[in-house]
Amino acid sequence: MNRPTGVTLISVFFFVMCGLLVVGTIAAFVGGAFIGSLFGAALQQRGAGMTGAGFGAMVGAILGVFFLIGAALNLICGIGLWKVKEWARILTIVLCGLGAALGVLGLFIGMIHFNIFMMMWRLLWLAIDVGIVWYLLQPEVKAAFARIQLPPQAYATR
């Protein structure tokens, strides 16, 4: 299989991001439960009951589900690109394009509360998303995905 080197690197990048998001998922679930128990203990000491105790757990659960969905998408894109599937190239272009659009929006919103480190972080992710989209739209990369998709009989007739 002639997988372009750039596709291999992007695929490995997605696998690494998947792993980091799984760690983030676990941290969000555990951290949310911990914060929820702290809220519960504090509210119980004040005699307020347990009315707000579930807030931390709810935030942790929502964040954990968000990270888990991100991990699944990264894994799907990573496996598809590794196997040089055209659907994975298109899905990656769409997701990175959305990420770039949200990154530009984040840059504009970030200018309201200017923080140089956050701006640099957003610029880094914007550059990664734009770079991946640019690379996957290159003619030789598109051709590599198209070549892999043809059945072996198609090569014999050409």
PDB file of N, CA and C in Angstrom, residues 87-135:
ATOM      1  N   TRP A  87     -13.339   8.256   2.255  1.00  0.00           N
ATOM      2  CA  TRP A  87     -14.304   8.846   3.186  1.00  0.00           C
ATOM      3  C   TRP A  87     -13.590   9.491   4.368  1.00  0.00           C
ATOM      4  N   ALA A  88     -12.479   8.905   4.795  1.00  0.00           N
ATOM      5  CA  ALA A  88     -11.731   9.467   5.922  1.00  0.00           C
ATOM      6  C   ALA A  88     -11.058  10.774   5.526  1.00  0.00           C
ATOM      7  N   ARG A  89     -10.574  10.843   4.299  1.00  0.00           N
ATOM      8  CA  ARG A  89      -9.966  12.087   3.809  1.00  0.00           C
ATOM      9  C   ARG A  89     -11.015  13.198   3.801  1.00  0.00           C
ATOM     10  N   ILE A  90     -12.206  12.886   3.307  1.00  0.00           N
ATOM     11  CA  ILE A  90     -13.278  13.885   3.240  1.00  0.00           C
ATOM     12  C   ILE A  90     -13.733  14.275   4.653  1.00  0.00           C
ATOM     13  N   LEU A  91     -13.914  13.272   5.531  1.00  0.00           N
ATOM     14  CA  LEU A  91     -14.320  13.558   6.911  1.00  0.00           C
ATOM     15  C   LEU A  91     -13.279  14.421   7.618  1.00  0.00           C
ATOM     16  N   THR A  92     -12.017  14.132   7.395  1.00  0.00           N
ATOM     17  CA  THR A  92     -10.945  14.909   8.019  1.00  0.00           C
ATOM     18  C   THR A  92     -10.948  16.340   7.503  1.00  0.00           C
ATOM     19  N   ILE A  93     -11.153  16.504   6.202  1.00  0.00           N
ATOM     20  CA  ILE A  93     -11.218  17.852   5.623  1.00  0.00           C
ATOM     21  C   ILE A  93     -12.381  18.627   6.238  1.00  0.00           C
ATOM     22  N   VAL A  94     -13.536  17.986   6.357  1.00  0.00           N
ATOM     23  CA  VAL A  94     -14.712  18.661   6.930  1.00  0.00           C
ATOM     24  C   VAL A  94     -14.471  19.029   8.392  1.00  0.00           C
ATOM     25  N   LEU A  95     -13.987  18.076   9.189  1.00  0.00           N
ATOM     26  CA  LEU A  95     -13.781  18.346  10.611  1.00  0.00           C
ATOM     27  C   LEU A  95     -12.692  19.393  10.850  1.00  0.00           C
ATOM     28  N   CYS A  96     -11.602  19.305  10.099  1.00  0.00           N
ATOM     29  CA  CYS A  96     -10.535  20.309  10.256  1.00  0.00           C
ATOM     30  C   CYS A  96     -10.987  21.662   9.726  1.00  0.00           C
ATOM     31  N   GLY A  97     -11.812  21.664   8.683  1.00  0.00           N
ATOM     32  CA  GLY A  97     -12.376  22.922   8.185  1.00  0.00           C
ATOM     33  C   GLY A  97     -13.265  23.578   9.221  1.00  0.00           C
ATOM     34  N   LEU A  98     -14.107  22.770   9.885  1.00  0.00           N
ATOM     35  CA  LEU A  98     -14.935  23.299  10.977  1.00  0.00           C
ATOM     36  C   LEU A  98     -14.058  23.793  12.120  1.00  0.00           C
ATOM     37  N   GLY A  99     -13.014  23.030  12.426  1.00  0.00           N
ATOM     38  CA  GLY A  99     -12.092  23.449  13.483  1.00  0.00           C
ATOM     39  C   GLY A  99     -11.408  24.771  13.148  1.00  0.00           C
ATOM     40  N   ALA A 100     -11.044  24.947  11.883  1.00  0.00           N
ATOM     41  CA  ALA A 100     -10.410  26.195  11.461  1.00  0.00           C
ATOM     42  C   ALA A 100     -11.395  27.364  11.548  1.00  0.00           C
ATOM     43  N   ALA A 101     -12.636  27.126  11.120  1.00  0.00           N
ATOM     44  CA  ALA A 101     -13.648  28.188  11.198  1.00  0.00           C
ATOM     45  C   ALA A 101     -13.897  28.583  12.650  1.00  0.00           C
ATOM     46  N   LEU A 102     -14.015  27.597  13.533  1.00  0.00           N
ATOM     47  CA  LEU A 102     -14.198  27.897  14.949  1.00  0.00           C
ATOM     48  C   LEU A 102     -12.944  28.539  15.545  1.00  0.00           C
ATOM     49  N   GLY A 103     -11.778  28.172  15.012  1.00  0.00           N
ATOM     50  CA  GLY A 103     -10.531  28.783  15.465  1.00  0.00           C
ATOM     51  C   GLY A 103     -10.469  30.260  15.133  1.00  0.00           C
ATOM     52  N   VAL A 104     -10.919  30.618  13.934  1.00  0.00           N
ATOM     53  CA  VAL A 104     -10.953  32.034  13.549  1.00  0.00           C
ATOM     54  C   VAL A 104     -11.938  32.784  14.441  1.00  0.00           C
ATOM     55  N   LEU A 105     -13.095  32.179  14.680  1.00  0.00           N
ATOM     56  CA  LEU A 105     -14.074  32.787  15.580  1.00  0.00           C
ATOM     57  C   LEU A 105     -13.483  32.945  16.979  1.00  0.00           C
ATOM     58  N   GLY A 106     -12.764  31.941  17.446  1.00  0.00           N
ATOM     59  CA  GLY A 106     -12.117  32.007  18.751  1.00  0.00           C
ATOM     60  C   GLY A 106     -11.071  33.111  18.817  1.00  0.00           C
ATOM     61  N   LEU A 107     -10.368  33.322  17.709  1.00  0.00           N
ATOM     62  CA  LEU A 107      -9.388  34.417  17.675  1.00  0.00           C
ATOM     63  C   LEU A 107     -10.074  35.768  17.841  1.00  0.00           C
ATOM     64  N   PHE A 108     -11.194  35.949  17.137  1.00  0.00           N
ATOM     65  CA  PHE A 108     -11.917  37.213  17.250  1.00  0.00           C
ATOM     66  C   PHE A 108     -12.473  37.412  18.661  1.00  0.00           C
ATOM     67  N   ILE A 109     -13.033  36.352  19.226  1.00  0.00           N
ATOM     68  CA  ILE A 109     -13.561  36.445  20.586  1.00  0.00           C
ATOM     69  C   ILE A 109     -12.415  36.662  21.577  1.00  0.00           C
ATOM     70  N   GLY A 110     -11.281  36.006  21.318  1.00  0.00           N
ATOM     71  CA  GLY A 110     -10.124  36.148  22.196  1.00  0.00           C
ATOM     72  C   GLY A 110      -9.537  37.543  22.223  1.00  0.00           C
ATOM     73  N   MET A 111      -9.800  38.322  21.193  1.00  0.00           N
ATOM     74  CA  MET A 111      -9.282  39.689  21.169  1.00  0.00           C
ATOM     75  C   MET A 111     -10.000  40.581  22.177  1.00  0.00           C
ATOM     76  N   ILE A 112     -11.179  40.150  22.608  1.00  0.00           N
ATOM     77  CA  ILE A 112     -11.896  40.923  23.623  1.00  0.00           C
ATOM     78  C   ILE A 112     -11.133  40.869  24.939  1.00  0.00           C
ATOM     79  N   HIS A 113     -10.711  39.658  25.309  1.00  0.00           N
ATOM     80  CA  HIS A 113      -9.926  39.460  26.537  1.00  0.00           C
ATOM     81  C   HIS A 113      -8.537  39.013  26.113  1.00  0.00           C
ATOM     82  N   PHE A 114      -7.746  39.934  25.658  1.00  0.00           N
ATOM     83  CA  PHE A 114      -6.469  39.585  25.048  1.00  0.00           C
ATOM     84  C   PHE A 114      -5.542  38.898  26.049  1.00  0.00           C
ATOM     85  N   ASN A 115      -5.102  37.714  25.645  1.00  0.00           N
ATOM     86  CA  ASN A 115      -4.113  36.945  26.403  1.00  0.00           C
ATOM     87  C   ASN A 115      -3.167  36.357  25.365  1.00  0.00           C
ATOM     88  N   ILE A 116      -1.919  36.733  25.401  1.00  0.00           N
ATOM     89  CA  ILE A 116      -0.965  36.343  24.363  1.00  0.00           C
ATOM     90  C   ILE A 116      -0.806  34.829  24.268  1.00  0.00           C
ATOM     91  N   PHE A 117      -0.841  34.140  25.405  1.00  0.00           N
ATOM     92  CA  PHE A 117      -0.670  32.687  25.374  1.00  0.00           C
ATOM     93  C   PHE A 117      -1.874  31.998  24.734  1.00  0.00           C
ATOM     94  N   MET A 118      -3.068  32.463  25.051  1.00  0.00           N
ATOM     95  CA  MET A 118      -4.267  31.880  24.439  1.00  0.00           C
ATOM     96  C   MET A 118      -4.309  32.182  22.941  1.00  0.00           C
ATOM     97  N   MET A 119      -3.896  33.372  22.571  1.00  0.00           N
ATOM     98  CA  MET A 119      -3.879  33.725  21.144  1.00  0.00           C
ATOM     99  C   MET A 119      -2.887  32.840  20.395  1.00  0.00           C
ATOM    100  N   MET A 120      -1.727  32.607  20.977  1.00  0.00           N
ATOM    101  CA  MET A 120      -0.732  31.743  20.338  1.00  0.00           C
ATOM    102  C   MET A 120      -1.247  30.304  20.251  1.00  0.00           C
ATOM    103  N   TRP A 121      -1.923  29.838  21.301  1.00  0.00           N
ATOM    104  CA  TRP A 121      -2.498  28.491  21.313  1.00  0.00           C
ATOM    105  C   TRP A 121      -3.554  28.351  20.208  1.00  0.00           C
ATOM    106  N   ARG A 122      -4.405  29.342  20.079  1.00  0.00           N
ATOM    107  CA  ARG A 122      -5.442  29.309  19.038  1.00  0.00           C
ATOM    108  C   ARG A 122      -4.811  29.384  17.650  1.00  0.00           C
ATOM    109  N   LEU A 123      -3.774  30.199  17.496  1.00  0.00           N
ATOM    110  CA  LEU A 123      -3.084  30.280  16.200  1.00  0.00           C
ATOM    111  C   LEU A 123      -2.413  28.958  15.838  1.00  0.00           C
ATOM    112  N   LEU A 124      -1.844  28.279  16.836  1.00  0.00           N
ATOM    113  CA  LEU A 124      -1.225  26.979  16.591  1.00  0.00           C
ATOM    114  C   LEU A 124      -2.250  25.980  16.071  1.00  0.00           C
ATOM    115  N   TRP A 125      -3.403  25.881  16.735  1.00  0.00           N
ATOM    116  CA  TRP A 125      -4.436  24.935  16.299  1.00  0.00           C
ATOM    117  C   TRP A 125      -5.034  25.336  14.964  1.00  0.00           C
ATOM    118  N   LEU A 126      -5.155  26.625  14.731  1.00  0.00           N
ATOM    119  CA  LEU A 126      -5.643  27.092  13.429  1.00  0.00           C
ATOM    120  C   LEU A 126      -4.661  26.684  12.330  1.00  0.00           C
ATOM    121  N   ALA A 127      -3.366  26.842  12.579  1.00  0.00           N
ATOM    122  CA  ALA A 127      -2.353  26.450  11.600  1.00  0.00           C
ATOM    123  C   ALA A 127      -2.374  24.938  11.359  1.00  0.00           C
ATOM    124  N   ILE A 128      -2.569  24.150  12.407  1.00  0.00           N
ATOM    125  CA  ILE A 128      -2.637  22.692  12.236  1.00  0.00           C
ATOM    126  C   ILE A 128      -3.841  22.319  11.385  1.00  0.00           C
ATOM    127  N   ASP A 129      -5.010  22.878  11.701  1.00  0.00           N
ATOM    128  CA  ASP A 129      -6.220  22.556  10.932  1.00  0.00           C
ATOM    129  C   ASP A 129      -6.082  22.975   9.472  1.00  0.00           C
ATOM    130  N   VAL A 130      -5.609  24.188   9.238  1.00  0.00           N
ATOM    131  CA  VAL A 130      -5.455  24.674   7.861  1.00  0.00           C
ATOM    132  C   VAL A 130      -4.402  23.847   7.122  1.00  0.00           C
ATOM    133  N   GLY A 131      -3.317  23.499   7.802  1.00  0.00           N
ATOM    134  CA  GLY A 131      -2.271  22.688   7.169  1.00  0.00           C
ATOM    135  C   GLY A 131      -2.776  21.308   6.766  1.00  0.00           C
ATOM    136  N   ILE A 132      -3.572  20.682   7.620  1.00  0.00           N
ATOM    137  CA  ILE A 132      -4.118  19.360   7.294  1.00  0.00           C
ATOM    138  C   ILE A 132      -5.062  19.459   6.098  1.00  0.00           C
ATOM    139  N   VAL A 133      -5.949  20.453   6.104  1.00  0.00           N
ATOM    140  CA  VAL A 133      -6.876  20.626   4.971  1.00  0.00           C
ATOM    141  C   VAL A 133      -6.092  20.885   3.692  1.00  0.00           C
ATOM    142  N   TRP A 134      -5.114  21.774   3.758  1.00  0.00           N
ATOM    143  CA  TRP A 134      -4.315  22.087   2.565  1.00  0.00           C
ATOM    144  C   TRP A 134      -3.636  20.827   2.037  1.00  0.00           C
ATOM    145  N   TYR A 135      -3.027  20.051   2.920  1.00  0.00           N
ATOM    146  CA  TYR A 135      -2.297  18.857   2.489  1.00  0.00           C
ATOM    147  C   TYR A 135      -3.240  17.835   1.859  1.00  0.00           C
TER     148      TYR A 135
END
